[in-house]
CSV table of C-alpha atoms in Angstrom, one decimal:
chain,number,residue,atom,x,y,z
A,154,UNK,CA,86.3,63.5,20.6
A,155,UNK,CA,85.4,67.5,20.6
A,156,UNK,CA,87.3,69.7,23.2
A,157,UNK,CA,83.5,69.9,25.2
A,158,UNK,CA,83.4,66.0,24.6
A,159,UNK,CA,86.3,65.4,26.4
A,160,UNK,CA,85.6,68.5,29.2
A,161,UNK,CA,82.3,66.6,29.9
A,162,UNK,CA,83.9,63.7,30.2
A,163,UNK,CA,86.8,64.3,32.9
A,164,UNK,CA,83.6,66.4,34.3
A,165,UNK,CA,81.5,63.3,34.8
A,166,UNK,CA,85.1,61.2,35.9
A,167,UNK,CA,85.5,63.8,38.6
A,168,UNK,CA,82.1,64.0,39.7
A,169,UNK,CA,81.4,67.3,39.0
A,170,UNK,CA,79.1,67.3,36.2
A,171,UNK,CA,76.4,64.7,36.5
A,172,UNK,CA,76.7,61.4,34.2
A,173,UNK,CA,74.4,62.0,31.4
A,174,UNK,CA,72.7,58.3,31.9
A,175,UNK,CA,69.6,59.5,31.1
A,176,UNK,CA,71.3,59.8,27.2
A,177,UNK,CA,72.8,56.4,27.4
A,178,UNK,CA,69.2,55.0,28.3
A,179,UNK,CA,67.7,57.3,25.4
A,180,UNK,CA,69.7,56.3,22.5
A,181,UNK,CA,69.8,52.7,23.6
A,182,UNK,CA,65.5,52.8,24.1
A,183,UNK,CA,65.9,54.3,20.8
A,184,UNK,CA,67.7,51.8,19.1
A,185,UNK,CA,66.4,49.0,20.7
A,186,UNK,CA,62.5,50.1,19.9
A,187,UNK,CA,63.9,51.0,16.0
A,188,UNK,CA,65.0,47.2,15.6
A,189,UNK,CA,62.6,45.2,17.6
A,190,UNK,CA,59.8,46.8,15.4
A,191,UNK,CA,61.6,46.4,12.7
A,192,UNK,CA,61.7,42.3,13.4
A,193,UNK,CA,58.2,42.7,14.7
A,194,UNK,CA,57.0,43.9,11.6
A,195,UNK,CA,59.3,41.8,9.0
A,196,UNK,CA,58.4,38.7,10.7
A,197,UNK,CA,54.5,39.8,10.3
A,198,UNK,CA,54.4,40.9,7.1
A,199,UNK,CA,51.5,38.5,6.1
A,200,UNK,CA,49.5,38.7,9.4
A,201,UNK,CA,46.9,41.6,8.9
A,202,UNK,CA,46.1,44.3,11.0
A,203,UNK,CA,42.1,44.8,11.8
A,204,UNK,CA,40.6,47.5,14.6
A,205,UNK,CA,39.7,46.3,17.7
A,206,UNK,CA,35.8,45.5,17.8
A,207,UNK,CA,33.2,48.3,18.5
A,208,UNK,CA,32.4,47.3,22.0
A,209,UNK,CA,35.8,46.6,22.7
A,210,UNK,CA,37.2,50.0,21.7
A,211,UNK,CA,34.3,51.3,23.8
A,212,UNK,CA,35.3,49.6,26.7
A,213,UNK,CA,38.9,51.3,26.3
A,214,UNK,CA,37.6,55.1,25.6
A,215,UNK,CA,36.6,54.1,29.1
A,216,UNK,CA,40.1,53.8,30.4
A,217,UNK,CA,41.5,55.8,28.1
A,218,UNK,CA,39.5,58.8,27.4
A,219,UNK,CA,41.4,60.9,25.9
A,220,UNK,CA,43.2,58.2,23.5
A,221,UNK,CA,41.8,57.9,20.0
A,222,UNK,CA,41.0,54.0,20.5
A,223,UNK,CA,39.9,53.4,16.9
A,224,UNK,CA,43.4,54.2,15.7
A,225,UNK,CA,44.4,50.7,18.0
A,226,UNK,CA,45.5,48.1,15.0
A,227,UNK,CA,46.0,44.3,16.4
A,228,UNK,CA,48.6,42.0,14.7
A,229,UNK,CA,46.8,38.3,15.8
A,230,UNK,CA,48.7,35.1,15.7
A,231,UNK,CA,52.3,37.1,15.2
A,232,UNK,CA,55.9,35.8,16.2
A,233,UNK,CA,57.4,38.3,18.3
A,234,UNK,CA,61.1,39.1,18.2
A,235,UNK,CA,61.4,38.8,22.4
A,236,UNK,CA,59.8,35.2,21.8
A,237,UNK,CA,62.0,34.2,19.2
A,238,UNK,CA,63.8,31.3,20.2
A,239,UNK,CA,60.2,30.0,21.8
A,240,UNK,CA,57.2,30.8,19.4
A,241,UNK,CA,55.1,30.3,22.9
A,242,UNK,CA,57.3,32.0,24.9
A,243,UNK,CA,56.1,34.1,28.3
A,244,UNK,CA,55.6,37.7,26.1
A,245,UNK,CA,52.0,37.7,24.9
A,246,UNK,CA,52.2,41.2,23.0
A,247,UNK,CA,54.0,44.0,21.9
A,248,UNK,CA,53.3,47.1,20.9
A,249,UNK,CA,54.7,49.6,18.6
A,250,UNK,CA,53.0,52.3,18.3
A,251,UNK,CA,49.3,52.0,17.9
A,252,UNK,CA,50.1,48.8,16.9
A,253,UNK,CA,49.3,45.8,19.0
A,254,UNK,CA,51.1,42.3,17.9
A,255,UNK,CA,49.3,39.7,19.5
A,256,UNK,CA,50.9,36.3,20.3
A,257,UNK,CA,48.1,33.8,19.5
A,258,UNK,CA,44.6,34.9,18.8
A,259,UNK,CA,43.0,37.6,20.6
A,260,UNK,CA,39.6,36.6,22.2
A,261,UNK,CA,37.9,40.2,22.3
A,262,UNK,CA,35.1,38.3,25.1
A,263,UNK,CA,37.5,37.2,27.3
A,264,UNK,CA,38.4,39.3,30.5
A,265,UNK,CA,42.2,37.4,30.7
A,266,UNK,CA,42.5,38.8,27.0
A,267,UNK,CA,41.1,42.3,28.1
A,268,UNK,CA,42.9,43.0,30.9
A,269,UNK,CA,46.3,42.1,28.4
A,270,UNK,CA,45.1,44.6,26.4
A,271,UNK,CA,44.2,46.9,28.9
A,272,UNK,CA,48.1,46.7,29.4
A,273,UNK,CA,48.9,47.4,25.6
A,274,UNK,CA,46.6,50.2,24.9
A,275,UNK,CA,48.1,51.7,28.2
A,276,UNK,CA,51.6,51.9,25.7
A,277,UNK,CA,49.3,53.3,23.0
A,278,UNK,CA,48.3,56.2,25.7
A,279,UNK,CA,52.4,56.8,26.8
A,280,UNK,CA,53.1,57.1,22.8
A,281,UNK,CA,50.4,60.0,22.4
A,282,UNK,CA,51.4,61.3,25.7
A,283,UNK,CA,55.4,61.0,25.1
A,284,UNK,CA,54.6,62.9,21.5
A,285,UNK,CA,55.7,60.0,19.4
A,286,UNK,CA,57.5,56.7,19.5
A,287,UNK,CA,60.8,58.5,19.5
A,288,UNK,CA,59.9,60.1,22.9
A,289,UNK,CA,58.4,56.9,23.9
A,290,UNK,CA,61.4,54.8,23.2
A,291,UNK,CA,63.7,57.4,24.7
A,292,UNK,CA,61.5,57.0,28.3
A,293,UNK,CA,61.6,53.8,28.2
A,294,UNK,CA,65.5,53.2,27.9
A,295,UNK,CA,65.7,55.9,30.2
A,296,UNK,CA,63.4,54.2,32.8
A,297,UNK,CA,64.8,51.2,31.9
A,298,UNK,CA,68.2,51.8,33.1
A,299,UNK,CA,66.6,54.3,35.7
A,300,UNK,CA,63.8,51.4,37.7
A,301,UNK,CA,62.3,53.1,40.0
A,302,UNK,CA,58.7,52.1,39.2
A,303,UNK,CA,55.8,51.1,41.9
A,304,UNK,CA,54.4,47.6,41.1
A,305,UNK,CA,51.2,45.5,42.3
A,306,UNK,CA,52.0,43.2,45.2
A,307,UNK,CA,51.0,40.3,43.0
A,308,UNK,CA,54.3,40.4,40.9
A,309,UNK,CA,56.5,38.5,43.3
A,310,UNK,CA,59.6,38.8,41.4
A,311,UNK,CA,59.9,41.3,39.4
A,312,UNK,CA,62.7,42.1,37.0
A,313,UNK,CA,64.5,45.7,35.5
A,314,UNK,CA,61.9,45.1,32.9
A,315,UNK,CA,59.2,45.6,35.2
A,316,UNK,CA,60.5,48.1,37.2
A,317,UNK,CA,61.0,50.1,34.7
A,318,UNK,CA,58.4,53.2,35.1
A,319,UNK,CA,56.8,52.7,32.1
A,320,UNK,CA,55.7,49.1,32.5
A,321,UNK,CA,55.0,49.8,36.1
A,322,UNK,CA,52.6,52.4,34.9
A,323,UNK,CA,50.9,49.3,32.5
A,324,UNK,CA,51.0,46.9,35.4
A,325,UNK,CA,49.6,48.9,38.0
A,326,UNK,CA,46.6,50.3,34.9
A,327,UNK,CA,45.5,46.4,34.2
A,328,UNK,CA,45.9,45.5,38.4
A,329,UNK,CA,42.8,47.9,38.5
A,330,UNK,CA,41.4,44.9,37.0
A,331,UNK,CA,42.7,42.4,39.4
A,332,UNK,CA,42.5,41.0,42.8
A,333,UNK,CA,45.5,40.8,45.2
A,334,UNK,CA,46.7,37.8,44.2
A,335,UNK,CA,47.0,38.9,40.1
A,336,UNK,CA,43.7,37.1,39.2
A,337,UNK,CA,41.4,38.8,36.4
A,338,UNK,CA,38.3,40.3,37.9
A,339,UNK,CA,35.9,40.3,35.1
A,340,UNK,CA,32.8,42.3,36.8
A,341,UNK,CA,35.7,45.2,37.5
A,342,UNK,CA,36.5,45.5,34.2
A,343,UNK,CA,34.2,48.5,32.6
A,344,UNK,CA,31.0,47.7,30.4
């Protein structure tokens, strides 16, 4: 350990200079994002990626209008490294990204589905936002360790995961879509 190393660190022991947590949660977002989509897209090699369809992404540049939508790629039918000792476990997606990997298939007509990916593409938007998925993965360690975020009543349990601000930001984005009790509410959704 450097001389500063070590000055930090009887700094943070002592209290005097704050604990650098906000690092810890960065480089573990970091590495955690690096190998998940790493598995993500190993595991998926053969599963092809397609654009979402026209009214679809139109619906979306609705939400989202100042995300480039028809850069969104969907993964359909994928195995998905948080699922992996369950191939229908409770994660239906994950996104990496512009990159969408999509549990089962992905039923464009469906308001259940569109509200999920309502929830995704809100990811896509923090990427662009963030500058990058090294910023992105860096928040979402971060926020991860931090909590913090505000949540729709409907969630009656919720965990670190969805506390942290990032997916508290995706929850409450897709609850627009929602009544109190976490039920889809197709005529909300945008035409």
């Amino acid at each position: 350990m450097s001389l500063l190393g070590t000055v930090r660190s009887v700094g943070e022991a002592l209290g005097v200079v704050p604990t650098e947590s906000s690092s810890v949660g960065c480089n573990l977002g970091r590495v955690v994002y690096r190998e998940t989509r790493r598995a993500a897209q190993t595991v998926n090699l053969l599963r092809p990626r397609r654009a979402l369809a026209p009214e679809t992404q139109a619906m979306l540049r609705s939400v989202f209008p100042d995300l480039d939508v028809g850069a969104i790629r969907v993964r359909t039918r994928t195995r998905l490294p948080a699922n992996r000792f369950k191939p229908t476990g409770s994660i239906y997606a994950m996104t990496f990204g512009n990159t969408i990997y999509w549990r089962d298939d992905l039923d464009e007509s469906d308001p259940i589905h569109l509200v999920r990916l309502v929830h995704e593409a809100t990811h896509v938007d923090q990427v662009r936002r963030l500058g990058g998925e090294d910023a992105f993965a860096c928040e979402y360690g971060a926020g991860y360790l931090r909590g913090g975020g505000e949540l729709p009543g409907y969630i009656e349990e919720p965990s670190d995961y969805h506390r942290n601000p990032l997916e508290s930001e995706a929850y409450s984005t897709e609850a627009r879509y929602r009544d109190a009790r976490g039920r889809v509410v197709a005529s909300r959704l945008p035409r």
